[in-house]
Amino acid sequence: MNVPLRKSVLVGIAGLSLAGTAAGCAPGGQGTAAQGAAPAATSAPAAGTAGYKDGIYSADGNYVSPNGTETVGVKLTLAGGTVSDVTITPHPSNSNTKKFQGEFAGGIKSQIVGKKLDEIKVSKVAGSSLTSGGFNQAVEKIKADAK
């Protein structure tokens, strides 16, 4: 492929990407949902977002560690079916769990922000593999709340 044609193709792709990003930034309703609570009324989902409503959603997920059952809190912000922010609330039962949940919280944002909600399933983040199980469980609850 010659250089001018390659540049044209890349510029076209970049333009489409930018247009898609700008469309995802359009103002919409801000709903909130806590675990077990129905999400607040929000605007209708945009086409192609798997039917997820924009808003901020929270859920807890559990997983088993060598110290027993642990819990991790997850708060996701959705815009156009895409994760635009994530906050992890550690709920450690001991210092070892505190260490791993803290590492997970510090590394998860770079792995999921900008991804579609249906694409999210993590296995190991910042050296923490067990916390991922609780995170993935919380994400499944959030998917159900965001429908």
C-alpha atoms as a printed R data frame, in Angstrom:
    type eleno elety resid chain resno       x       y      z
1   ATOM     1    CA   MET     A     1   0.000   0.000  0.000
2   ATOM     2    CA   ASN     A     2   1.484   3.361 -0.944
3   ATOM     3    CA   VAL     A     3   2.058   6.012  1.753
4   ATOM     4    CA   PRO     A     4  -0.624   8.567  0.665
5   ATOM     5    CA   LEU     A     5  -3.280   5.835  0.462
6   ATOM     6    CA   ARG     A     6  -2.239   4.422  3.853
7   ATOM     7    CA   LYS     A     7  -2.503   7.917  5.411
8   ATOM     8    CA   SER     A     8  -5.949   8.396  3.885
9   ATOM     9    CA   VAL     A     9  -7.151   5.082  5.290
10  ATOM    10    CA   LEU     A    10  -5.758   5.873  8.748
11  ATOM    11    CA   VAL     A    11  -7.275   9.370  8.729
12  ATOM    12    CA   GLY     A    12 -10.647   7.890  7.741
13  ATOM    13    CA   ILE     A    13 -10.508   5.305 10.516
14  ATOM    14    CA   ALA     A    14  -9.481   7.943 13.058
15  ATOM    15    CA   GLY     A    15 -12.376  10.152 11.941
16  ATOM    16    CA   LEU     A    16 -14.880   7.346 12.368
17  ATOM    17    CA   SER     A    17 -13.458   6.561 15.790
18  ATOM    18    CA   LEU     A    18 -13.734  10.203 16.836
19  ATOM    19    CA   ALA     A    19 -17.304  10.440 15.539
20  ATOM    20    CA   GLY     A    20 -18.263   7.329 17.511
21  ATOM    21    CA   THR     A    21 -16.644   8.709 20.644
22  ATOM    22    CA   ALA     A    22 -18.406  12.054 20.286
23  ATOM    23    CA   ALA     A    23 -21.746  10.300 19.814
24  ATOM    24    CA   GLY     A    24 -21.147   8.371 23.052
25  ATOM    25    CA   CYS     A    25 -20.636  11.672 24.898
26  ATOM    26    CA   ALA     A    26 -24.101  12.997 24.106
27  ATOM    27    CA   PRO     A    27 -25.967  14.070 27.247
28  ATOM    28    CA   GLY     A    28 -28.303  11.487 28.674
29  ATOM    29    CA   GLY     A    29 -30.046  10.631 31.899
30  ATOM    30    CA   GLN     A    30 -27.974   9.737 34.931
31  ATOM    31    CA   GLY     A    31 -29.464   6.773 36.756
32  ATOM    32    CA   THR     A    32 -28.123   5.133 39.847
33  ATOM    33    CA   ALA     A    33 -28.647   1.668 41.165
34  ATOM    34    CA   ALA     A    34 -27.479  -0.050 44.279
35  ATOM    35    CA   GLN     A    35 -27.321  -3.782 44.737
36  ATOM    36    CA   GLY     A    36 -30.847  -5.098 45.018
37  ATOM    37    CA   ALA     A    37 -32.424  -1.743 44.095
38  ATOM    38    CA   ALA     A    38 -34.052  -0.896 40.806
39  ATOM    39    CA   PRO     A    39 -32.149   1.632 38.717
40  ATOM    40    CA   ALA     A    40 -33.532   5.142 38.566
41  ATOM    41    CA   ALA     A    41 -35.362   6.137 35.406
42  ATOM    42    CA   THR     A    42 -32.991   7.140 32.638
43  ATOM    43    CA   SER     A    43 -33.208   7.905 28.971
44  ATOM    44    CA   ALA     A    44 -33.758   5.061 26.547
45  ATOM    45    CA   PRO     A    45 -30.587   3.219 25.523
46  ATOM    46    CA   ALA     A    46 -28.986   4.063 22.216
47  ATOM    47    CA   ALA     A    47 -29.167   1.485 19.445
48  ATOM    48    CA   GLY     A    48 -26.327  -1.018 19.463
49  ATOM    49    CA   THR     A    49 -25.566  -0.746 23.191
50  ATOM    50    CA   ALA     A    50 -27.034  -4.144 24.087
51  ATOM    51    CA   GLY     A    51 -29.849  -2.282 25.808
52  ATOM    52    CA   TYR     A    52 -27.859  -0.904 28.762
53  ATOM    53    CA   LYS     A    53 -28.995   2.402 30.231
54  ATOM    54    CA   ASP     A    54 -26.469   5.150 30.867
55  ATOM    55    CA   GLY     A    55 -25.819   5.828 34.529
56  ATOM    56    CA   ILE     A    56 -23.815   4.904 37.583
57  ATOM    57    CA   TYR     A    57 -24.296   1.401 38.938
58  ATOM    58    CA   SER     A    58 -22.932  -0.304 42.049
59  ATOM    59    CA   ALA     A    59 -22.817  -3.909 43.204
60  ATOM    60    CA   ASP     A    60 -20.799  -6.135 45.503
61  ATOM    61    CA   GLY     A    61 -19.214  -9.379 44.390
62  ATOM    62    CA   ASN     A    62 -17.963 -12.273 46.505
63  ATOM    63    CA   TYR     A    63 -15.090 -14.652 46.008
64  ATOM    64    CA   VAL     A    64 -13.294 -17.289 48.046
65  ATOM    65    CA   SER     A    65  -9.726 -16.719 49.222
66  ATOM    66    CA   PRO     A    66  -7.554 -18.854 51.513
67  ATOM    67    CA   ASN     A    67  -8.980 -16.734 54.359
68  ATOM    68    CA   GLY     A    68 -12.620 -17.433 53.475
69  ATOM    69    CA   THR     A    69 -15.272 -15.520 51.568
70  ATOM    70    CA   GLU     A    70 -14.290 -11.963 50.630
71  ATOM    71    CA   THR     A    71 -16.319  -9.086 49.170
72  ATOM    72    CA   VAL     A    72 -15.337  -6.325 46.761
73  ATOM    73    CA   GLY     A    73 -17.489  -3.329 45.827
74  ATOM    74    CA   VAL     A    74 -17.687  -2.192 42.196
75  ATOM    75    CA   LYS     A    75 -19.101   1.088 40.866
76  ATOM    76    CA   LEU     A    76 -19.268   1.497 37.077
77  ATOM    77    CA   THR     A    77 -20.286   4.527 35.043
78  ATOM    78    CA   LEU     A    78 -21.873   3.605 31.708
79  ATOM    79    CA   ALA     A    79 -22.222   5.859 28.676
80  ATOM    80    CA   GLY     A    80 -23.517   4.360 25.443
81  ATOM    81    CA   GLY     A    81 -23.003   0.817 26.740
82  ATOM    82    CA   THR     A    82 -19.325   1.610 27.388
83  ATOM    83    CA   VAL     A    83 -17.581   1.864 30.751
84  ATOM    84    CA   SER     A    84 -16.420   5.442 31.248
85  ATOM    85    CA   ASP     A    85 -15.290   5.099 34.875
86  ATOM    86    CA   VAL     A    86 -14.803   2.472 37.565
87  ATOM    87    CA   THR     A    87 -14.299   2.647 41.316
88  ATOM    88    CA   ILE     A    88 -13.419  -0.316 43.504
89  ATOM    89    CA   THR     A    89 -14.335  -0.315 47.184
90  ATOM    90    CA   PRO     A    90 -12.239  -2.888 49.029
91  ATOM    91    CA   HIS     A    91 -13.906  -4.810 51.866
92  ATOM    92    CA   PRO     A    92 -10.923  -6.778 53.196
93  ATOM    93    CA   SER     A    93 -11.199  -9.145 56.130
94  ATOM    94    CA   ASN     A    94  -7.429  -9.182 56.759
95  ATOM    95    CA   SER     A    95  -4.174  -7.498 55.742
96  ATOM    96    CA   ASN     A    96  -3.428  -9.963 52.933
97  ATOM    97    CA   THR     A    97  -6.815  -9.390 51.320
98  ATOM    98    CA   LYS     A    98  -6.389  -5.636 51.819
99  ATOM    99    CA   LYS     A    99  -3.110  -5.795 49.877
100 ATOM   100    CA   PHE     A   100  -4.572  -7.725 46.932
101 ATOM   101    CA   GLN     A   101  -7.820  -5.746 46.726
102 ATOM   102    CA   GLY     A   102  -5.785  -2.520 46.829
103 ATOM   103    CA   GLU     A   103  -3.567  -3.700 43.959
104 ATOM   104    CA   PHE     A   104  -6.643  -4.745 42.004
105 ATOM   105    CA   ALA     A   105  -8.280  -1.347 42.590
106 ATOM   106    CA   GLY     A   106  -5.138   0.391 41.335
107 ATOM   107    CA   GLY     A   107  -4.955  -1.608 38.105
108 ATOM   108    CA   ILE     A   108  -8.535  -2.235 36.969
109 ATOM   109    CA   LYS     A   109  -9.291   1.163 35.412
110 ATOM   110    CA   SER     A   110  -6.724   0.779 32.641
111 ATOM   111    CA   GLN     A   111  -8.156  -2.633 31.733
112 ATOM   112    CA   ILE     A   112 -11.858  -1.804 31.407
113 ATOM   113    CA   VAL     A   113 -12.472   1.912 30.818
114 ATOM   114    CA   GLY     A   114 -13.442   2.378 27.176
115 ATOM   115    CA   LYS     A   115 -14.718  -1.191 26.766
116 ATOM   116    CA   LYS     A   116 -18.282  -2.255 26.134
117 ATOM   117    CA   LEU     A   117 -19.969  -3.688 29.229
118 ATOM   118    CA   ASP     A   118 -20.476  -7.054 27.501
119 ATOM   119    CA   GLU     A   119 -16.712  -7.293 26.790
120 ATOM   120    CA   ILE     A   120 -15.672  -7.091 30.430
121 ATOM   121    CA   LYS     A   121 -14.415 -10.221 32.127
122 ATOM   122    CA   VAL     A   122 -11.085  -9.994 33.896
123 ATOM   123    CA   SER     A   123  -8.903 -12.806 35.208
124 ATOM   124    CA   LYS     A   124  -5.855 -11.230 36.820
125 ATOM   125    CA   VAL     A   125  -5.287  -7.552 37.531
126 ATOM   126    CA   ALA     A   126  -2.096  -6.121 39.052
127 ATOM   127    CA   GLY     A   127  -1.123  -9.488 40.503
128 ATOM   128    CA   SER     A   128  -4.520 -10.158 42.042
129 ATOM   129    CA   SER     A   129  -6.324 -13.128 40.524
130 ATOM   130    CA   LEU     A   130  -8.906 -14.012 43.187
131 ATOM   131    CA   THR     A   131 -10.390 -10.503 43.451
132 ATOM   132    CA   SER     A   132 -11.280 -10.818 39.754
133 ATOM   133    CA   GLY     A   133 -13.920 -13.416 40.611
134 ATOM   134    CA   GLY     A   134 -15.739 -10.989 42.898
135 ATOM   135    CA   PHE     A   135 -15.364  -8.191 40.361
136 ATOM   136    CA   ASN     A   136 -16.824 -10.331 37.555
137 ATOM   137    CA   GLN     A   137 -19.740 -11.341 39.787
138 ATOM   138    CA   ALA     A   138 -20.461  -7.669 40.569
139 ATOM   139    CA   VAL     A   139 -20.314  -6.806 36.838
140 ATOM   140    CA   GLU     A   140 -22.971  -9.463 36.116
141 ATOM   141    CA   LYS     A   141 -25.245  -7.858 38.735
142 ATOM   142    CA   ILE     A   142 -24.621  -4.440 37.179
143 ATOM   143    CA   LYS     A   143 -25.527  -5.791 33.728
144 ATOM   144    CA   ALA     A   144 -28.870  -6.962 35.092
145 ATOM   145    CA   ASP     A   145 -29.508  -3.609 36.817
146 ATOM   146    CA   ALA     A   146 -28.554  -1.589 33.720
147 ATOM   147    CA   LYS     A   147 -31.007  -3.392 31.379
